[in-house]
Coordinates of C-alpha atoms in Angstrom, one line a residue:
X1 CA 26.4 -88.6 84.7
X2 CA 22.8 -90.0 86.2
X3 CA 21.4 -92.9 85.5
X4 CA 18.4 -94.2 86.9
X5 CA 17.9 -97.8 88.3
X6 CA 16.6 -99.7 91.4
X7 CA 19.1 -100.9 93.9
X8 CA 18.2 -104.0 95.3
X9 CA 20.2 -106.6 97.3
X10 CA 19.1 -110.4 96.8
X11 CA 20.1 -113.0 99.5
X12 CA 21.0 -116.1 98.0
X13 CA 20.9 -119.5 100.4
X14 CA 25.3 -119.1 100.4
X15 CA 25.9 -115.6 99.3
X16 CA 24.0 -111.9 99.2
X17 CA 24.5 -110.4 95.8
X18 CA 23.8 -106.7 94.6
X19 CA 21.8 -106.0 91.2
X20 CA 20.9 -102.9 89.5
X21 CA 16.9 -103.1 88.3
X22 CA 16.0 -101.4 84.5
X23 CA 12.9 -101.2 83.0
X24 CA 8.9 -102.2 83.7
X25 CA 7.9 -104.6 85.6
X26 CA 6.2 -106.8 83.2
X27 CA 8.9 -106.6 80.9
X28 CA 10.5 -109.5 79.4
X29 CA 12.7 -111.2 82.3
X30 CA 16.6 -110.7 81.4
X31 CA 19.4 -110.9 83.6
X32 CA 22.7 -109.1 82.5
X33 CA 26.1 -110.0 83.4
X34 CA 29.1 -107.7 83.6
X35 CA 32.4 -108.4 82.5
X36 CA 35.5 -109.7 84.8
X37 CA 36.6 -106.8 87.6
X38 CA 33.6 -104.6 86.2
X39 CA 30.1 -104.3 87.6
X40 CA 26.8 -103.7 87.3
X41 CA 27.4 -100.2 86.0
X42 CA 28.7 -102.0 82.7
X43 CA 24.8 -101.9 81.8
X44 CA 24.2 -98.1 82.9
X45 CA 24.3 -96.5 79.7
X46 CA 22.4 -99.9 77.3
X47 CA 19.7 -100.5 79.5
X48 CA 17.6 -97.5 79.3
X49 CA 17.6 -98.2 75.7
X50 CA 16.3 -101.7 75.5
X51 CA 12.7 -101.9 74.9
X52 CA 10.5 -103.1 77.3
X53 CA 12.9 -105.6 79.5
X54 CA 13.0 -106.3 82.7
X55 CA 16.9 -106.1 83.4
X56 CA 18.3 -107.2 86.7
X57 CA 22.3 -106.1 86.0
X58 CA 23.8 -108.2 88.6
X59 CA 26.9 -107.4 90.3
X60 CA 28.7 -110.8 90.3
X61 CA 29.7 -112.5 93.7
X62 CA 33.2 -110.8 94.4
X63 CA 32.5 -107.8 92.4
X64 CA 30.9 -104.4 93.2
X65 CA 28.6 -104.2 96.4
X66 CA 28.3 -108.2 96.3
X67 CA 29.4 -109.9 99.3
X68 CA 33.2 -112.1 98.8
X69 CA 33.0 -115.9 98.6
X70 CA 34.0 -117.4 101.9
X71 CA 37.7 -118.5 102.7
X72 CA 38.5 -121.5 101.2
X73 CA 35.5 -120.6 97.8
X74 CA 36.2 -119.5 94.6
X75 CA 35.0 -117.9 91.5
X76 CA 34.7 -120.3 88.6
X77 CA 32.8 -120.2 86.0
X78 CA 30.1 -122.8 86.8
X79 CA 29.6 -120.8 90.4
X80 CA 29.0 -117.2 89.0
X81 CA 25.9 -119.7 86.4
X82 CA 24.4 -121.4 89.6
X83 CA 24.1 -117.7 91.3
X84 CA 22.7 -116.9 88.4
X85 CA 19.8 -119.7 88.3
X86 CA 19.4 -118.8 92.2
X87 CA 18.5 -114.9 91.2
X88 CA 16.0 -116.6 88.5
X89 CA 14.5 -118.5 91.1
X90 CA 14.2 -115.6 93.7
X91 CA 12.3 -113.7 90.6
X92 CA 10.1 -116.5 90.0
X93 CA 11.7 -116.7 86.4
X94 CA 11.5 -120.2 84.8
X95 CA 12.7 -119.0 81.4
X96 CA 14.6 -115.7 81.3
X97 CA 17.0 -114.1 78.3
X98 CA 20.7 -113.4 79.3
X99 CA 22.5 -110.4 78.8
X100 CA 26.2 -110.6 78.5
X101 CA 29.5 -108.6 78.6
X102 CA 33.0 -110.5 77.8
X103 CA 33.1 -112.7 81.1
X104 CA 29.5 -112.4 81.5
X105 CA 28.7 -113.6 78.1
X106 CA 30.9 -116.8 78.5
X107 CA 28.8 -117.5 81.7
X108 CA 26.0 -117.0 79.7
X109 CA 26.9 -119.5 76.9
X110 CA 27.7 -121.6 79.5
X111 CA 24.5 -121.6 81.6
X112 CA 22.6 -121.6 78.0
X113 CA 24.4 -124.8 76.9
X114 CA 23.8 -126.7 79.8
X115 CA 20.5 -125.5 80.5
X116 CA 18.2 -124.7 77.5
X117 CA 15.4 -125.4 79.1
X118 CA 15.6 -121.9 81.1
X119 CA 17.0 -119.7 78.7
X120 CA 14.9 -117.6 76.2
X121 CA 17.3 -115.6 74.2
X122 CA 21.1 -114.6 74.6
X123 CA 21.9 -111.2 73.9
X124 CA 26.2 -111.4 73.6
X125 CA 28.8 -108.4 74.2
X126 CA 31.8 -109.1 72.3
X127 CA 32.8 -112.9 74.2
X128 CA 31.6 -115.9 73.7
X129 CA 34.0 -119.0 75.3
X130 CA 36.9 -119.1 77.8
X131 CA 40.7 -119.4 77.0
X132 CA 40.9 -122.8 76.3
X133 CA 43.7 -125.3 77.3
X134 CA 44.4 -129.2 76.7
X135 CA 45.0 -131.9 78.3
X136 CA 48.9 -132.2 78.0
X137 CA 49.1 -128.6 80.2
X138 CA 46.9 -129.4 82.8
X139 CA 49.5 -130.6 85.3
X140 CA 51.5 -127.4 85.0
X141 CA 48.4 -124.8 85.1
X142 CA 47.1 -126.5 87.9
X143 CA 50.5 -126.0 89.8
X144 CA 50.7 -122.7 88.6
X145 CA 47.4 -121.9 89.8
X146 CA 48.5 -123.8 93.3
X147 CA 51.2 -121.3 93.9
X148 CA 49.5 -118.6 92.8
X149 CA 46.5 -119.4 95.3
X150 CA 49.5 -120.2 98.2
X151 CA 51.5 -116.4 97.6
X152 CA 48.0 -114.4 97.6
X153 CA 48.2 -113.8 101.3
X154 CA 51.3 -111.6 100.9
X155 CA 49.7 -109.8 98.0
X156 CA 47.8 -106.0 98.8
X157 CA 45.6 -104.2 96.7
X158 CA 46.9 -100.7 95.1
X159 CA 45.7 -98.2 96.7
X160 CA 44.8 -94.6 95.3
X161 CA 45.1 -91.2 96.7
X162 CA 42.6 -89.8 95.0
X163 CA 39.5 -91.0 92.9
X164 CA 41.2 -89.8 89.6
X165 CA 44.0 -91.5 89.8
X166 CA 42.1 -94.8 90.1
X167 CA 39.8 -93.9 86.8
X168 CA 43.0 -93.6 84.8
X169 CA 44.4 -97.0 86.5
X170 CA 41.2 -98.6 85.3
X171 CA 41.2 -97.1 81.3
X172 CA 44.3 -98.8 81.0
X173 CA 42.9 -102.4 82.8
X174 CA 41.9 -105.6 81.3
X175 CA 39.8 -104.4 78.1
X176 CA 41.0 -100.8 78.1
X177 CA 38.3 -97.9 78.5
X178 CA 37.1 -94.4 78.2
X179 CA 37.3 -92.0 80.9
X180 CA 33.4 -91.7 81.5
X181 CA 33.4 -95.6 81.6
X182 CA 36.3 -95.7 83.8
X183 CA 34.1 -93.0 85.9
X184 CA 31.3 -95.3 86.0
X185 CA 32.6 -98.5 87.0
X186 CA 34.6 -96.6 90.0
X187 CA 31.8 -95.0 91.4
X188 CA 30.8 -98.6 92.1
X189 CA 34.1 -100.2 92.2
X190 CA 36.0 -98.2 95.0
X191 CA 36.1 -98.0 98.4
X192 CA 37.4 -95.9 100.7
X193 CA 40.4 -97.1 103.0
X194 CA 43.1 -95.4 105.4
X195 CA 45.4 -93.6 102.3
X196 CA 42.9 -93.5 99.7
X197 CA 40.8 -95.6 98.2
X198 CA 40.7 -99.1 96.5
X199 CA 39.1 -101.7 94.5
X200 CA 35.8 -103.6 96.1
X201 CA 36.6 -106.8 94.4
X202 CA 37.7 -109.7 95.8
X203 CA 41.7 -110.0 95.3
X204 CA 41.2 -113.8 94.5
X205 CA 39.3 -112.7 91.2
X206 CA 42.8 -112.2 89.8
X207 CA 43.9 -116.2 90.6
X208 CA 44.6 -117.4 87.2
X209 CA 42.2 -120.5 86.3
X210 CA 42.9 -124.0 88.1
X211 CA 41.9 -125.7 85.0
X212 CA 40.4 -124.7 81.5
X213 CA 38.1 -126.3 79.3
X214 CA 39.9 -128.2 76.2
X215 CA 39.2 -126.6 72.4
X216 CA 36.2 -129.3 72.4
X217 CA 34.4 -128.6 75.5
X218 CA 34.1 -125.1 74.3
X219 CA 32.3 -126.2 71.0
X220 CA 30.5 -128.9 72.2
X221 CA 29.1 -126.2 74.9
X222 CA 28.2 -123.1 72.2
X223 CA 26.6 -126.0 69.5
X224 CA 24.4 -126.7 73.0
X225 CA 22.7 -123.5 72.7
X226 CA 19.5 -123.6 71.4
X227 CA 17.7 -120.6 71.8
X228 CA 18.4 -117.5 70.0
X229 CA 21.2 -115.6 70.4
X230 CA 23.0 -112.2 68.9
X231 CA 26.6 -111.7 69.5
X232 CA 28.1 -108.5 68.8
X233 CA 31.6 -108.5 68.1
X234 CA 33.6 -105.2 68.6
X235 CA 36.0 -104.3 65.5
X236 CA 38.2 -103.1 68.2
X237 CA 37.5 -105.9 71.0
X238 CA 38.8 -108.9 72.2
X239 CA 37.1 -111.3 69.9
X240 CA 38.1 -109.4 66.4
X241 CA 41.6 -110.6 67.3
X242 CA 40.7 -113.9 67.3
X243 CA 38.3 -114.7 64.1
X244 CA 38.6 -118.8 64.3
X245 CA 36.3 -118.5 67.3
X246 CA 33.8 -116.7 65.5
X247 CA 33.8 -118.6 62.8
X248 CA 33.2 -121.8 64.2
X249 CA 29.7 -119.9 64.9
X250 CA 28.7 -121.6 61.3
X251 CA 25.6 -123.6 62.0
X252 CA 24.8 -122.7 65.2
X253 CA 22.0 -120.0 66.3
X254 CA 24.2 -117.7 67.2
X255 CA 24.0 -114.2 64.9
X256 CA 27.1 -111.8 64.7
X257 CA 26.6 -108.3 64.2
X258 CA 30.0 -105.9 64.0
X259 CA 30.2 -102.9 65.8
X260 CA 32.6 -100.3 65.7
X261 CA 34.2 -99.5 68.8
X262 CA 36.2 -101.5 71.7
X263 CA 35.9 -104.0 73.9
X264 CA 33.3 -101.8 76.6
X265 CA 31.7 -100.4 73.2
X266 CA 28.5 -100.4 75.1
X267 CA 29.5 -98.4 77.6
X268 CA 32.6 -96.3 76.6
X269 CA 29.9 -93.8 75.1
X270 CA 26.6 -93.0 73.9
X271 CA 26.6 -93.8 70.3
X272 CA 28.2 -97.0 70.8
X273 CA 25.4 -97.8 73.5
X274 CA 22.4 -96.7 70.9
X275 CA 24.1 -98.9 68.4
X276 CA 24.4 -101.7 70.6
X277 CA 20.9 -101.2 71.6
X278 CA 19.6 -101.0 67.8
X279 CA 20.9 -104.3 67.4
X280 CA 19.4 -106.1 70.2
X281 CA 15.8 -104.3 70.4
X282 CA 15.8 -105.6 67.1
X283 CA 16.6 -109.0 68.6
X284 CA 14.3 -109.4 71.5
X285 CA 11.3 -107.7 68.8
X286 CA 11.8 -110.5 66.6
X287 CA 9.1 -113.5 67.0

């Protein structure tokens, strides 16, 4: 499986991040965000068939061949959308369109809420907001979180004797996926270490959340967008299983389109990238 792309590294004032680069140069600006543990090979199938984007497919700090937060950092949501304003600036991109996959859609709404001014279109991969949590639980999630933060240090990474047994590890992750997906994101997910081989990312990616947003945040943040925006929801994703959150979409800009196919539909294979791809060249053509 080839796919062709530009590699290029960006260096950020705190951080150097890793991006793969699709399509013409004076395409229309669009940064695409991957999915939690995945990376920028989430895009490697879709973008060759969007229509004349410019696509920098990030690979989030912590993830892929991006450099690790420094001790004592952390990955929240809010950090991964101020990188993500940084590689705009570095591009010279006042307004850009966001492309994003389950994490990286919820960054996107995020960032699109909270900043309308710099966001053209969303084009959304079956997520849309985080888990939510209220008020009453905060006290315990946050000492959960503290413990969890406090144990890491004794925690190692799996490691793999071969290659192959890492891809089948991964189709049974977070968001289960096919075997050439699986393939994909190892090639840029693993490195090589005495025994085998393991996982680039950063072990603190798997800290559960100090504190979540509350029901309300998360509506107050997707009735903040106000640009246009496509979501596709997979039949066999995350966000079929939980249809209140897509229909709170009433009223807002935000268009659903269902796809069949799972929650990587747009990279498990070829025909669910083309039909992924139908729906949002159709997007970013529109006036």
């Amino acid at each position: 499986m080839n796919y062709s792309f530009e590699e290029v590294r960006l260096s950020l004032p705190h951080i150097e991040l890793s991006a793969h680069v699709f399509g013409p140069e004076d395409g229309k600006p669009v940064i695409a965000l991957h999915g939690w543990l995945d990376n920028a090979m989430s895009f490697a199938r879709l973008a060759p068939k969007l229509n004349g984007l410019r696509i920098i497919a990030l690979d989030f700090a912590g993830h892929g061949h991006s450099d690790h937060r420094p001790a004592g950092a952390h990955y929240q949501l809010w950090d991964y959308a101020y990188d993500v304003l940084l590689v705009a600036e570095q591009f010279g991109w006042q307004r850009f369109s966001l492309l994003g996959h389950s994490m990286g859609a919820i960054v996107s709404v995020l960032l699109a809420g909270a900043m309308p001014e710099r966001i053209e279109r969303l084009a959304l991969i079956d997520g849309l907001i985080p888990f939510t949590g209220e008020a009453e639980a905060a006290p315990a999630k946050l000492g959960s979180a503290l413990r969890e933060q406090l144990a890491l240090a004794g925690k190692r990474k799996p490691v793999y004797e071969k290659v192959e047994q890492a891809v089948k590890a991964r189709m049974k992750g977070v968001g289960g996926v096919s075997l050439e997906a699986a393939q994909l994101l190892a090639q840029r997910g693993l490195m090589p270490v005495p025994g085998g081989y393991t996982w680039r990312t950063d072990s603190r990616l798997t800290l559960p959340s100090p504190l979540r947003f509350t029901q309300a945040h998360t509506e107050v943040f997707v009735r903040s967008v106000a640009c246009p925006a496509c979501l596709v929801v997979a039949e066999g994703g995350m966000l079929h299983a939980q249809p209140q959150v897509v229909s709170s979409l009433e009223g807002t800009p935000i268009k659903v389109e269902r796809l069949a196919g799972g929650h990587h539909l747009h990279l498990d294979d070829e025909a669910g990238a083309q039909a992924v791809a139908d729906c949002f060249n159709r997007f970013f053509a529109a006036p």
